[in-house]
RNA sequence: GCCCCCAUCGUCUAGUGGCCUAGGACGCUGGCCUCUCACGCCGGAAACAGGGGUUCGAGUCCCCUUGGGGGCGCCA
């Protein structure tokens, strides 16, 4: 069977880390299986969906590297949903209800108070034609519910194994709103059917929904797809993830300077039995993807761990992968400079910081080593400098001063860069150059 | 309130009744690598939530408790 999956966000907000994980699992599975990846905008909620979010979602997905093979949006398929709804009404599976939202809320509260599950009482089903006509005459408009068969629905979930949901314990889902617009369930099932979706991959918050959806597929005469429900992310404390837990949107993460591959690596490996580590390419992530590796328990989203993955990704990144971005940041020095500083980066923008340290101006830190630094300045070899200049120079400084180890090197680093830590000076020194090096060793800011 | 799921080092996890004096990765940490950080190599500390069962034998099976997650929408 050929694989087609879909990622179906509703354009009511930005893509966040949770969404991203779902998108990634879908995309990875599609690539692994040689299948197709459909991006479907679930925009049936006209009040909350916006074109701006729809664009942002596509932009963020592209940034991450998740190209889609197919694209669709539900707002353009309403005629199709209308036709299906007519069929379901004719079959007696879709029935009219007239309670207002407030009345339903009261019913639920009453049930809860009596210790009962808040399930719809199917009052709509008891209405006669006369009742309905009377309600309509009062100006009431019907919303429509899907009549569930009171049975156990079973499926073999690709990550959770055998699942069973008792539909007798569920409310008949509302498929059509009072204003005639559609809720998520019907368009989603109809689209999955029409697009030939083979695997519905989503978060475990949809587990209970799956049973009514399977019944809907069957009511449509369709064979339900396979289902895979991954666990959700929680915050560092183990609680529900919310905006207060940091930069959760892809947009925020990009602005914080995280590399797309770092975000993808983290999102694709957290909650799996593979180690959380940077992958330089998507194909590396595709190669190791397997539903069997997904854990059934929630995983903690830790922004600090993401930052660590980002740093380690950069430490191993080839110059070619960042060349364009370095130019944009105003960082020169080519590959040699990149290789000199990449091990000291947290984000790519830090490369600019080191470039500025090389080119100045830098306030040298001399302390009480003025005499020593001045002597070292006098021993600076003539240019041109290369990777060996540093060791030639420090060897002669060591000989002249009898210093070695920390006493030999530390004052030079402080004078040359103004700080105690940084890239290896053997590789970094040529970018400072003789003129600046001599000035800084003599305490001058250049 | 009711239903479902989950529970191993700080974190992500391996573990499908004896191969587990519980393995790996990240993090932390000691050492080495003629400076720091990072890299690399060699070490170290660090976990089966609690209580009952079943069994010759339980991290692994069952029950209860506790904790966490999800669901019970005219949201998706």
Short mmCIF file of C-alpha atoms (C1' of nucleotides) in Angstrom, two decimals:
data_model
loop_
_atom_site.label_atom_id
_atom_site.label_comp_id
_atom_site.label_asym_id
_atom_site.label_seq_id
_atom_site.Cartn_x
_atom_site.Cartn_y
_atom_site.Cartn_z
CA UNK A 1 0.00 0.00 0.00
CA UNK A 2 1.36 3.42 -0.88
CA UNK A 3 1.78 5.86 1.97
CA UNK A 4 0.13 9.26 2.05
CA UNK A 5 0.11 11.29 5.24
CA UNK A 6 -1.14 14.72 6.09
CA UNK A 7 -0.28 17.47 8.51
CA UNK A 8 -3.44 19.44 9.18
CA UNK A 9 -2.90 22.56 11.27
CA UNK A 10 -5.64 25.12 11.67
CA UNK A 11 -4.41 28.61 10.80
CA UNK A 12 -5.43 30.06 14.15
CA UNK A 13 -1.92 30.56 15.48
CA UNK A 14 1.77 30.02 14.86
CA UNK A 15 3.34 26.59 14.63
CA UNK A 16 4.72 25.64 18.04
CA UNK A 17 7.06 22.91 19.20
CA UNK A 18 4.19 20.46 19.72
CA UNK A 19 2.76 20.98 16.23
CA UNK A 20 6.21 20.85 14.82
CA UNK A 21 6.76 17.44 16.26
CA UNK A 22 3.57 16.16 14.67
CA UNK A 23 4.51 17.68 11.32
CA UNK A 24 7.96 16.17 11.53
CA UNK A 25 6.78 12.68 12.41
CA UNK A 26 4.40 12.79 9.45
CA UNK A 27 7.06 14.08 7.09
CA UNK A 28 9.74 11.68 8.31
CA UNK A 29 7.40 8.71 7.95
CA UNK A 30 6.41 9.78 4.43
CA UNK A 31 10.03 10.15 3.36
CA UNK A 32 11.01 6.89 4.99
CA UNK A 33 8.25 5.03 3.17
CA UNK A 34 8.70 6.82 -0.13
CA UNK A 35 5.21 8.25 0.35
CA UNK A 36 3.60 11.63 -0.03
CA UNK A 37 3.16 14.45 2.48
CA UNK A 38 0.02 16.58 2.28
CA UNK A 39 -0.22 19.96 3.95
CA UNK A 40 -3.86 20.62 4.66
CA UNK A 41 -5.10 23.82 6.21
CA UNK A 42 -8.04 23.05 8.48
CA UNK A 43 -9.64 26.45 8.19
CA UNK A 44 -13.33 25.67 8.66
CA UNK A 45 -13.46 27.90 11.71
CA UNK A 46 -13.84 31.18 9.86
CA UNK A 47 -13.90 33.28 12.98
CA UNK A 48 -10.48 32.22 14.17
CA UNK A 49 -8.60 31.32 10.98
CA UNK A 50 -6.55 34.03 9.31
CA UNK A 51 -4.65 34.28 6.03
CA UNK A 52 -1.68 35.65 7.92
CA UNK A 53 -1.39 32.55 10.07
CA UNK A 54 -1.87 30.35 7.00
CA UNK A 55 1.10 32.06 5.37
CA UNK A 56 3.17 31.96 8.53
CA UNK A 57 2.61 28.21 8.87
CA UNK A 58 3.79 27.60 5.32
CA UNK A 59 6.79 29.84 5.84
CA UNK A 60 7.75 28.12 9.09
CA UNK A 61 7.39 24.66 7.57
CA UNK A 62 9.60 25.68 4.66
CA UNK A 63 12.15 27.10 7.10
CA UNK A 64 12.23 23.78 8.91
CA UNK A 65 12.78 21.98 5.65
CA UNK A 66 9.44 20.17 5.45
CA UNK A 67 8.38 20.53 1.84
CA UNK A 68 4.93 19.19 1.04
CA UNK A 69 3.98 17.16 -2.02
CA UNK A 70 0.31 18.10 -1.90
CA UNK A 71 -1.61 21.05 -0.60
CA UNK A 72 -5.25 21.67 0.18
CA UNK A 73 -7.47 23.84 2.32
CA UNK A 74 -10.84 22.90 3.71
CA UNK A 75 -12.49 26.24 3.12
CA UNK A 76 -12.52 25.43 -0.60
CA UNK A 77 -14.25 22.08 -0.24
CA UNK A 78 -17.51 23.03 1.41
CA UNK A 79 -19.67 21.81 -1.49
CA UNK A 80 -18.21 18.35 -1.04
CA UNK A 81 -18.96 18.40 2.69
CA UNK A 82 -22.52 19.53 1.97
CA UNK A 83 -23.04 16.55 -0.30
CA UNK A 84 -21.71 14.13 2.32
CA UNK A 85 -23.85 15.73 5.01
CA UNK A 86 -26.93 15.24 2.82
CA UNK A 87 -26.12 11.57 2.45
CA UNK A 88 -25.65 11.15 6.17
CA UNK A 89 -28.96 12.87 6.85
CA UNK A 90 -30.69 10.60 4.36
CA UNK A 91 -29.14 7.60 6.09
CA UNK A 92 -30.37 8.80 9.45
CA UNK A 93 -26.83 9.13 10.81
CA UNK A 94 -26.95 12.91 11.04
CA UNK A 95 -29.77 14.30 13.19
CA UNK A 96 -30.95 17.76 14.07
CA UNK A 97 -30.60 19.19 17.57
CA UNK A 98 -31.93 22.48 18.85
CA UNK A 99 -30.32 23.08 22.23
CA UNK A 100 -28.41 26.32 22.56
CA UNK A 101 -24.82 26.33 23.73
CA UNK A 102 -26.05 27.58 27.11
CA UNK A 103 -28.59 24.80 27.44
CA UNK A 104 -25.96 22.21 26.64
CA UNK A 105 -23.63 23.75 29.18
CA UNK A 106 -26.37 23.52 31.84
CA UNK A 107 -27.01 19.87 30.98
CA UNK A 108 -23.35 19.06 31.32
CA UNK A 109 -23.11 20.82 34.68
CA UNK A 110 -26.13 18.91 35.96
CA UNK A 111 -24.64 15.60 34.91
CA UNK A 112 -21.31 16.42 36.47
CA UNK A 113 -23.04 17.39 39.71
CA UNK A 114 -24.74 14.02 39.81
CA UNK A 115 -21.41 12.30 39.25
CA UNK A 116 -22.30 11.33 35.71
CA UNK A 117 -20.14 11.74 32.63
CA UNK A 118 -21.24 14.81 30.66
CA UNK A 119 -22.61 13.01 27.64
CA UNK A 120 -25.26 14.35 25.29
CA UNK A 121 -28.67 12.85 26.12
CA UNK A 122 -29.77 12.54 22.48
CA UNK A 123 -32.83 14.68 23.02
CA UNK A 124 -32.66 15.65 19.35
CA UNK A 125 -33.35 12.06 18.43
CA UNK A 126 -36.68 12.12 20.29
CA UNK A 127 -38.00 15.11 18.38
CA UNK A 128 -40.92 14.55 16.02
CA UNK A 129 -41.42 16.43 12.79
CA UNK A 130 -44.00 18.54 14.59
CA UNK A 131 -41.55 19.33 17.41
CA UNK A 132 -38.94 20.40 14.93
CA UNK A 133 -41.35 22.55 12.99
CA UNK A 134 -42.39 24.25 16.21
CA UNK A 135 -38.76 24.92 17.16
CA UNK A 136 -38.00 26.30 13.71
CA UNK A 137 -41.09 28.49 13.96
CA UNK A 138 -39.61 29.96 17.15
CA UNK A 139 -36.62 30.96 15.09
CA UNK A 140 -34.36 28.18 16.30
CA UNK A 141 -31.81 26.76 13.91
CA UNK A 142 -30.59 23.18 14.06
CA UNK A 143 -27.07 21.97 14.56
CA UNK A 144 -26.39 18.42 13.48
CA UNK A 145 -25.00 15.47 15.37
CA UNK A 146 -23.56 12.22 14.12
CA UNK A 147 -25.37 9.25 15.64
CA UNK A 148 -22.77 6.94 17.13
CA UNK A 149 -23.29 3.18 17.22
CA UNK A 150 -23.00 2.18 20.89
CA UNK A 151 -20.13 -0.17 20.35
CA UNK A 152 -16.52 -0.71 21.17
CA UNK A 153 -14.31 0.61 18.39
CA UNK A 154 -10.95 -1.08 18.15
CA UNK A 155 -7.86 -0.24 16.13
CA UNK A 156 -4.21 -1.17 16.18
CA UNK A 157 -2.39 2.08 16.73
CA UNK A 158 1.07 2.32 15.17
CA UNK A 159 2.56 3.68 18.36
CA UNK A 160 0.13 2.76 21.12
CA UNK A 161 -0.77 -0.75 20.06
CA UNK A 162 -4.28 -2.16 20.36
CA UNK A 163 -6.73 0.59 21.30
CA UNK A 164 -10.34 0.31 22.29
CA UNK A 165 -12.84 3.10 22.82
CA UNK A 166 -16.40 2.53 23.99
CA UNK A 167 -18.62 4.81 21.93
CA UNK A 168 -21.46 4.39 24.40
CA UNK A 169 -19.44 6.63 26.72
CA UNK A 170 -19.12 9.43 24.14
CA UNK A 171 -21.43 12.23 23.06
CA UNK A 172 -22.66 12.12 19.50
CA UNK A 173 -20.30 14.64 17.93
CA UNK A 174 -21.68 17.82 16.40
CA UNK A 175 -20.68 17.81 12.75
CA UNK A 176 -22.52 20.89 11.49
CA UNK A 177 -22.92 24.15 13.36
CA UNK A 178 -26.17 26.07 13.68
CA UNK A 179 -24.91 28.48 10.99
CA UNK A 180 -24.28 25.58 8.62
CA UNK A 181 -20.50 25.64 8.89
CA UNK A 182 -18.55 22.49 9.68
CA UNK A 183 -16.63 21.42 12.72
CA UNK A 184 -13.37 19.60 12.40
CA UNK A 185 -14.65 16.01 12.33
CA UNK A 186 -16.52 15.72 9.05
CA UNK A 187 -14.17 17.71 6.81
CA UNK A 188 -11.22 15.90 8.29
CA UNK A 189 -12.65 12.44 7.63
CA UNK A 190 -13.95 13.35 4.19
CA UNK A 191 -10.59 14.85 3.23
CA UNK A 192 -8.64 11.92 4.58
CA UNK A 193 -10.88 9.69 2.46
CA UNK A 194 -10.73 11.81 -0.69
CA UNK A 195 -6.97 12.29 -0.45
CA UNK A 196 -6.39 8.61 0.12
CA UNK A 197 -4.63 9.19 3.42
CA UNK A 198 -3.09 5.91 4.50
CA UNK A 199 -1.88 6.94 7.97
CA UNK A 200 -3.30 9.57 10.28
CA UNK A 201 -0.44 10.62 12.52
CA UNK A 202 -1.20 13.08 15.31
CA UNK A 203 -0.96 13.75 19.05
CA UNK A 204 -2.57 11.57 21.67
CA UNK A 205 -5.12 14.27 22.42
CA UNK A 206 -6.98 12.78 19.42
CA UNK A 207 -7.18 9.23 20.73
CA UNK A 208 -10.79 9.43 21.90
CA UNK A 209 -11.78 11.23 18.68
CA UNK A 210 -10.55 8.33 16.67
CA UNK A 211 -13.49 6.09 17.50
CA UNK A 212 -16.21 8.42 16.16
CA UNK A 213 -14.00 9.12 13.16
CA UNK A 214 -13.69 5.43 12.40
CA UNK A 215 -17.47 5.18 12.59
CA UNK A 216 -17.73 8.11 10.19
CA UNK A 217 -15.36 6.48 7.72
CA UNK A 218 -17.51 3.39 7.86
CA UNK A 219 -20.71 5.39 7.45
CA UNK A 220 -19.13 6.78 4.27
CA UNK A 221 -18.42 3.27 3.07
CA UNK A 222 -14.69 3.88 3.43
CA UNK A 223 -11.99 1.78 5.00
CA UNK A 224 -10.44 3.78 7.84
CA UNK A 225 -6.74 4.60 7.55
CA UNK A 226 -4.09 3.45 9.99
CA UNK A 227 -3.71 5.62 13.05
CA UNK A 228 -0.62 6.64 14.99
CA UNK A 229 -0.89 8.76 18.14
CA UNK A 230 2.32 10.10 19.60
CA UNK A 231 2.59 11.33 23.18
CA UNK A 232 2.49 15.03 23.98
CA UNK A 233 5.19 17.33 25.31
CA UNK A 234 5.13 18.66 28.85
CA UNK A 235 7.18 21.43 30.43
CA UNK A 236 10.31 21.02 32.53
CA UNK A 237 8.19 20.60 35.67
CA UNK A 238 6.20 17.85 33.99
CA UNK A 239 3.05 19.96 33.69
CA UNK A 240 1.01 21.08 30.77
CA UNK A 241 3.00 23.07 28.21
CA UNK A 242 1.95 26.70 27.91
CA UNK A 243 3.23 29.98 26.50
CA UNK A 244 4.83 30.70 29.84
CA UNK A 245 7.33 27.93 29.23
CA UNK A 246 9.45 29.99 26.86
CA UNK A 247 9.95 30.35 23.16
CA UNK A 248 7.53 27.72 21.92
CA UNK A 249 6.76 28.90 18.43
CA UNK A 250 8.97 28.13 15.48
CA UNK A 251 9.05 31.84 14.83
CA UNK A 252 10.39 32.52 18.33
CA UNK A 253 12.96 29.79 18.01
CA UNK A 254 14.21 31.10 14.69
CA UNK A 255 14.43 34.59 16.14
CA UNK A 256 16.32 33.24 19.15
CA UNK A 257 18.97 32.14 16.66
CA UNK A 258 18.29 28.43 16.58
CA UNK A 259 19.18 26.56 13.42
CA UNK A 260 16.34 24.78 11.64
CA UNK A 261 18.24 21.50 11.80
CA UNK A 262 18.74 21.91 15.55
CA UNK A 263 15.00 22.37 16.06
CA UNK A 264 14.27 19.47 13.73
CA UNK A 265 16.83 17.26 15.45
CA UNK A 266 15.43 18.02 18.86
CA UNK A 267 11.79 17.69 17.85
CA UNK A 268 12.42 14.44 16.02
CA UNK A 269 14.41 12.72 18.75
CA UNK A 270 12.78 13.83 21.99
CA UNK A 271 10.52 11.12 23.33
CA UNK A 272 12.21 8.47 21.21
CA UNK A 273 14.76 5.84 22.13
CA UNK A 274 17.31 7.53 19.88
CA UNK A 275 19.71 9.87 21.64
CA UNK A 276 18.85 13.56 21.54
CA UNK A 277 21.67 14.82 19.35
CA UNK A 278 22.17 17.13 16.41
CA UNK A 279 21.71 15.78 12.91
CA UNK A 280 23.24 17.81 10.12
CA UNK A 281 20.72 16.67 7.53
CA UNK A 282 17.09 15.64 7.29
CA UNK A 283 18.05 12.43 5.55
CA UNK A 284 19.94 11.39 8.65
CA UNK A 285 16.71 11.86 10.64
CA UNK A 286 14.71 9.98 8.01
CA UNK A 287 17.10 7.05 8.14
CA UNK A 288 16.56 6.40 11.83
CA UNK A 289 12.83 7.10 12.02
CA UNK A 290 10.64 4.29 13.33
CA UNK A 291 7.24 4.34 15.05
CA UNK A 292 8.52 1.63 17.38
CA UNK A 293 10.98 4.12 18.85
CA UNK A 294 8.27 6.54 19.99
CA UNK A 295 7.54 6.45 23.69
CA UNK A 296 3.98 6.33 25.00
CA UNK A 297 4.72 8.62 27.94
CA UNK A 298 4.96 12.40 27.70
CA UNK A 299 8.41 13.93 27.20
CA UNK A 300 9.69 17.15 28.72
CA UNK A 301 10.40 20.07 26.45
CA UNK A 302 13.51 21.79 27.78
CA UNK A 303 14.63 24.96 25.97
CA UNK A 304 18.07 24.58 27.53
CA UNK A 305 18.48 21.18 25.95
CA UNK A 306 17.46 22.64 22.60
CA UNK A 307 20.13 25.32 23.04
CA UNK A 308 22.68 22.58 23.72
CA UNK A 309 21.67 20.72 20.56
CA UNK A 310 21.97 23.96 18.62
CA UNK A 311 25.48 24.59 19.95
CA UNK A 312 26.65 21.07 19.23
CA UNK A 313 25.13 21.23 15.75
CA UNK A 314 27.16 24.36 15.03
CA UNK A 315 30.36 22.80 16.43
CA UNK A 316 30.17 20.14 13.76
CA UNK A 317 28.81 22.23 10.92
CA UNK A 318 30.66 22.49 7.61
CA UNK A 319 31.53 25.92 6.30
CA UNK A 320 29.50 25.34 3.15
CA UNK A 321 26.30 24.97 5.18
CA UNK A 322 26.67 28.41 6.79
CA UNK A 323 28.64 30.41 4.24
CA UNK A 324 25.73 32.48 3.01
CA UNK A 325 24.48 33.26 6.48
CA UNK A 326 27.97 34.28 7.64
CA UNK A 327 28.22 36.73 4.78
CA UNK A 328 24.85 38.15 5.73
CA UNK A 329 26.11 38.56 9.31
CA UNK A 330 29.16 40.45 8.05
CA UNK A 331 31.60 37.76 9.12
CA UNK A 332 34.72 37.44 6.98
CA UNK A 333 37.69 35.12 7.11
CA UNK A 334 36.26 32.34 5.00
CA UNK A 335 36.46 28.73 6.00
CA UNK A 336 39.59 29.17 8.12
CA UNK A 337 37.82 31.65 10.37
CA UNK A 338 34.74 29.44 10.63
CA UNK A 339 36.84 26.47 11.64
CA UNK A 340 38.65 28.63 14.19
CA UNK A 341 35.50 29.79 15.98
CA UNK A 342 32.71 27.27 15.42
CA UNK A 343 33.59 25.31 18.56
CA UNK A 344 32.84 28.38 20.65
CA UNK A 345 29.42 29.20 19.31
CA UNK A 346 26.03 28.93 20.98
CA UNK A 347 24.25 30.46 18.03
CA UNK A 348 25.50 31.42 14.59
CA UNK A 349 25.32 35.10 15.52
CA UNK A 350 28.15 34.47 18.01
CA UNK A 351 30.44 34.13 14.96
CA UNK A 352 29.98 37.86 14.45
CA UNK A 353 30.99 38.50 18.03
CA UNK A 354 34.28 36.66 17.46
CA UNK A 355 34.81 38.42 14.16
CA UNK A 356 34.49 41.70 16.05
CA UNK A 357 37.01 40.46 18.61
CA UNK A 358 39.46 39.74 15.80
CA UNK A 359 39.00 43.03 13.99
CA UNK A 360 38.52 45.24 17.03
CA UNK A 361 38.26 47.52 18.66
CA UNK A 362 39.05 45.43 21.71
CA UNK A 363 40.00 46.73 25.14
CA UNK A 364 43.02 44.62 26.14
CA UNK A 365 43.06 43.19 29.66
CA UNK A 366 46.63 43.46 30.91
CA UNK A 367 46.38 43.64 34.70
CA UNK A 368 49.84 43.56 36.27
CA UNK A 369 51.38 41.75 33.30
CA UNK A 370 52.30 44.90 31.34
CA UNK A 371 56.00 44.13 31.34
CA UNK A 372 55.48 40.54 30.25
CA UNK A 373 53.03 41.48 27.50
CA UNK A 374 55.31 44.18 26.17
CA UNK A 375 58.19 41.70 26.05
CA UNK A 376 55.97 39.22 24.19
CA UNK A 377 54.98 41.95 21.75
CA UNK A 378 58.64 42.45 20.94
CA UNK A 379 58.96 38.79 20.00
CA UNK A 380 56.01 38.75 17.56
CA UNK A 381 57.23 37.11 14.33
CA UNK A 382 56.97 38.97 11.03
CA UNK A 383 53.91 38.40 8.88
CA UNK A 384 52.55 36.53 6.96
CA UNK A 385 51.06 34.44 9.76
CA UNK A 386 49.62 31.00 9.53
CA UNK A 387 48.49 28.24 11.88
CA UNK A 388 52.04 27.74 13.12
CA UNK A 389 52.78 31.36 13.96
CA UNK A 390 51.23 31.04 17.42
CA UNK A 391 53.37 28.12 18.52
CA UNK A 392 56.54 29.67 17.06
CA UNK A 393 55.83 32.88 18.89
CA UNK A 394 54.89 31.33 22.23
CA UNK A 395 57.92 29.05 22.07
CA UNK A 396 60.20 32.06 21.77
CA UNK A 397 58.27 33.90 24.50
CA UNK A 398 58.67 30.85 26.73
CA UNK A 399 62.39 30.75 26.06
CA UNK A 400 62.86 34.44 26.76
CA UNK A 401 60.75 34.54 29.94
CA UNK A 402 61.05 31.03 31.32
CA UNK A 403 57.29 30.87 31.59
CA UNK A 404 55.15 27.94 30.57
CA UNK A 405 51.64 26.60 30.86
CA UNK A 406 48.99 28.90 32.16
CA UNK A 407 51.42 31.65 33.19
CA UNK A 408 52.73 31.75 29.65
CA UNK A 409 49.42 31.69 27.78
CA UNK A 410 46.70 33.25 29.90
CA UNK A 411 48.07 36.84 29.93
CA UNK A 412 48.49 36.71 26.16
CA UNK A 413 44.89 35.62 25.66
CA UNK A 414 43.58 38.36 27.95
CA UNK A 415 45.67 41.02 26.24
CA UNK A 416 44.86 39.84 22.73
CA UNK A 417 41.11 39.22 23.11
CA UNK A 418 40.13 41.05 26.28
CA UNK A 419 38.72 37.89 27.82
CA UNK A 420 39.70 34.60 29.37
CA UNK A 421 37.99 32.16 27.08
CA UNK A 422 37.60 31.84 23.37
CA UNK A 423 38.76 30.04 20.26
CA UNK A 424 42.12 28.34 20.07
CA UNK A 425 44.60 31.12 19.50
CA UNK A 426 46.70 29.15 17.03
CA UNK A 427 43.85 29.39 14.56
CA UNK A 428 42.49 32.72 15.73
CA UNK A 429 45.68 34.80 15.93
CA UNK A 430 46.11 35.26 12.16
CA UNK A 431 42.76 37.07 12.07
CA UNK A 432 43.92 39.57 14.67
CA UNK A 433 47.07 40.21 12.68
CA UNK A 434 50.43 41.55 13.75
CA UNK A 435 49.55 45.22 13.92
CA UNK A 436 46.57 44.80 16.23
CA UNK A 437 48.31 42.10 18.26
CA UNK A 438 51.28 44.34 18.97
CA UNK A 439 49.08 47.27 19.93
CA UNK A 440 46.90 45.21 22.25
CA UNK A 441 49.89 43.64 23.97
CA UNK A 442 51.06 47.16 24.68
CA UNK A 443 47.70 48.01 26.22
CA UNK A 444 46.25 49.96 23.35
CA UNK A 445 42.61 49.53 22.34
CA UNK A 446 42.43 48.65 18.64
"C1'" G B 1 -16.88 13.59 38.94
"C1'" C B 2 -16.23 9.69 35.07
"C1'" C B 3 -13.16 7.23 31.17
"C1'" C B 4 -8.27 6.21 28.85
"C1'" C B 5 -2.90 6.28 28.96
"C1'" C B 6 1.88 6.61 31.37
"C1'" A B 7 5.71 5.84 35.55
"C1'" U B 8 13.82 3.01 35.03
"C1'" C B 9 19.89 7.78 36.54
"C1'" G B 10 18.84 15.34 36.56
"C1'" U B 11 16.90 14.57 31.16
"C1'" C B 12 15.68 11.21 26.71
"C1'" U B 13 15.54 6.20 27.08
"C1'" A B 14 17.25 0.22 26.60
"C1'" G B 15 14.80 -3.60 29.12
"C1'" U B 16 8.74 -8.21 26.57
"C1'" G B 17 10.23 -13.42 33.91
"C1'" G B 18 16.46 -15.86 34.77
"C1'" C B 19 21.62 -13.13 29.91
"C1'" C B 20 20.36 -6.87 35.03
"C1'" U B 21 25.65 -6.70 41.05
"C1'" A B 22 20.01 -2.50 35.31
"C1'" G B 23 22.84 -0.71 29.43
"C1'" G B 24 23.35 3.83 26.23
"C1'" A B 25 23.06 9.14 25.09
"C1'" C B 26 22.99 14.25 26.92
"C1'" G B 27 24.14 16.83 31.27
"C1'" C B 28 27.37 16.76 35.75
"C1'" U B 29 32.27 15.32 37.29
"C1'" G B 30 38.03 13.50 37.74
"C1'" G B 31 42.26 12.85 34.39
"C1'" C B 32 44.94 13.23 29.65
"C1'" C B 33 45.55 16.36 25.11
"C1'" U B 34 52.32 22.19 25.91
"C1'" C B 35 46.34 28.46 27.66
"C1'" U B 36 40.50 28.87 28.24
"C1'" C B 37 36.08 26.89 26.05
"C1'" A B 38 34.90 23.11 22.74
"C1'" C B 39 36.54 18.47 20.34
"C1'" G B 40 38.79 13.60 21.22
"C1'" C B 41 40.33 9.65 24.60
"C1'" C B 42 40.26 7.22 29.59
"C1'" G B 43 37.57 7.17 34.39
"C1'" G B 44 33.47 8.52 38.19
"C1'" A B 45 28.81 9.71 40.73
"C1'" A B 46 23.77 9.00 39.33
"C1'" A B 47 17.51 5.29 38.49
"C1'" C B 48 13.65 0.44 38.63
"C1'" A B 49 7.59 6.03 42.57
"C1'" G B 50 5.37 3.31 47.21
"C1'" G B 51 2.78 -1.04 49.03
"C1'" G B 52 0.79 -5.80 48.37
"C1'" G B 53 0.51 -10.28 45.51
"C1'" U B 54 1.82 -14.40 41.50
"C1'" U B 55 6.45 -17.24 40.76
"C1'" C B 56 11.91 -21.42 42.34
"C1'" G B 57 12.96 -16.38 40.42
"C1'" A B 58 9.95 -9.60 39.00
"C1'" G B 59 12.47 -3.52 36.48
"C1'" U B 60 9.64 -7.10 33.53
"C1'" C B 61 2.98 -10.23 35.20
"C1'" C B 62 -1.56 -8.83 38.55
"C1'" C B 63 -3.94 -5.45 42.25
"C1'" C B 64 -4.00 -0.98 45.17
"C1'" U B 65 -1.96 3.84 46.33
"C1'" U B 66 0.58 8.09 44.69
"C1'" G B 67 2.15 11.26 40.83
"C1'" G B 68 1.78 12.98 35.75
"C1'" G B 69 -0.59 13.29 30.89
"C1'" G B 70 -5.00 13.00 27.75
"C1'" G B 71 -10.34 13.03 26.99
"C1'" C B 72 -15.49 14.03 28.44
"C1'" G B 73 -16.70 21.43 23.24
"C1'" C B 74 -21.76 24.29 18.13
"C1'" C B 75 -12.15 23.99 19.39
"C1'" A B 76 -8.67 21.44 16.49
#
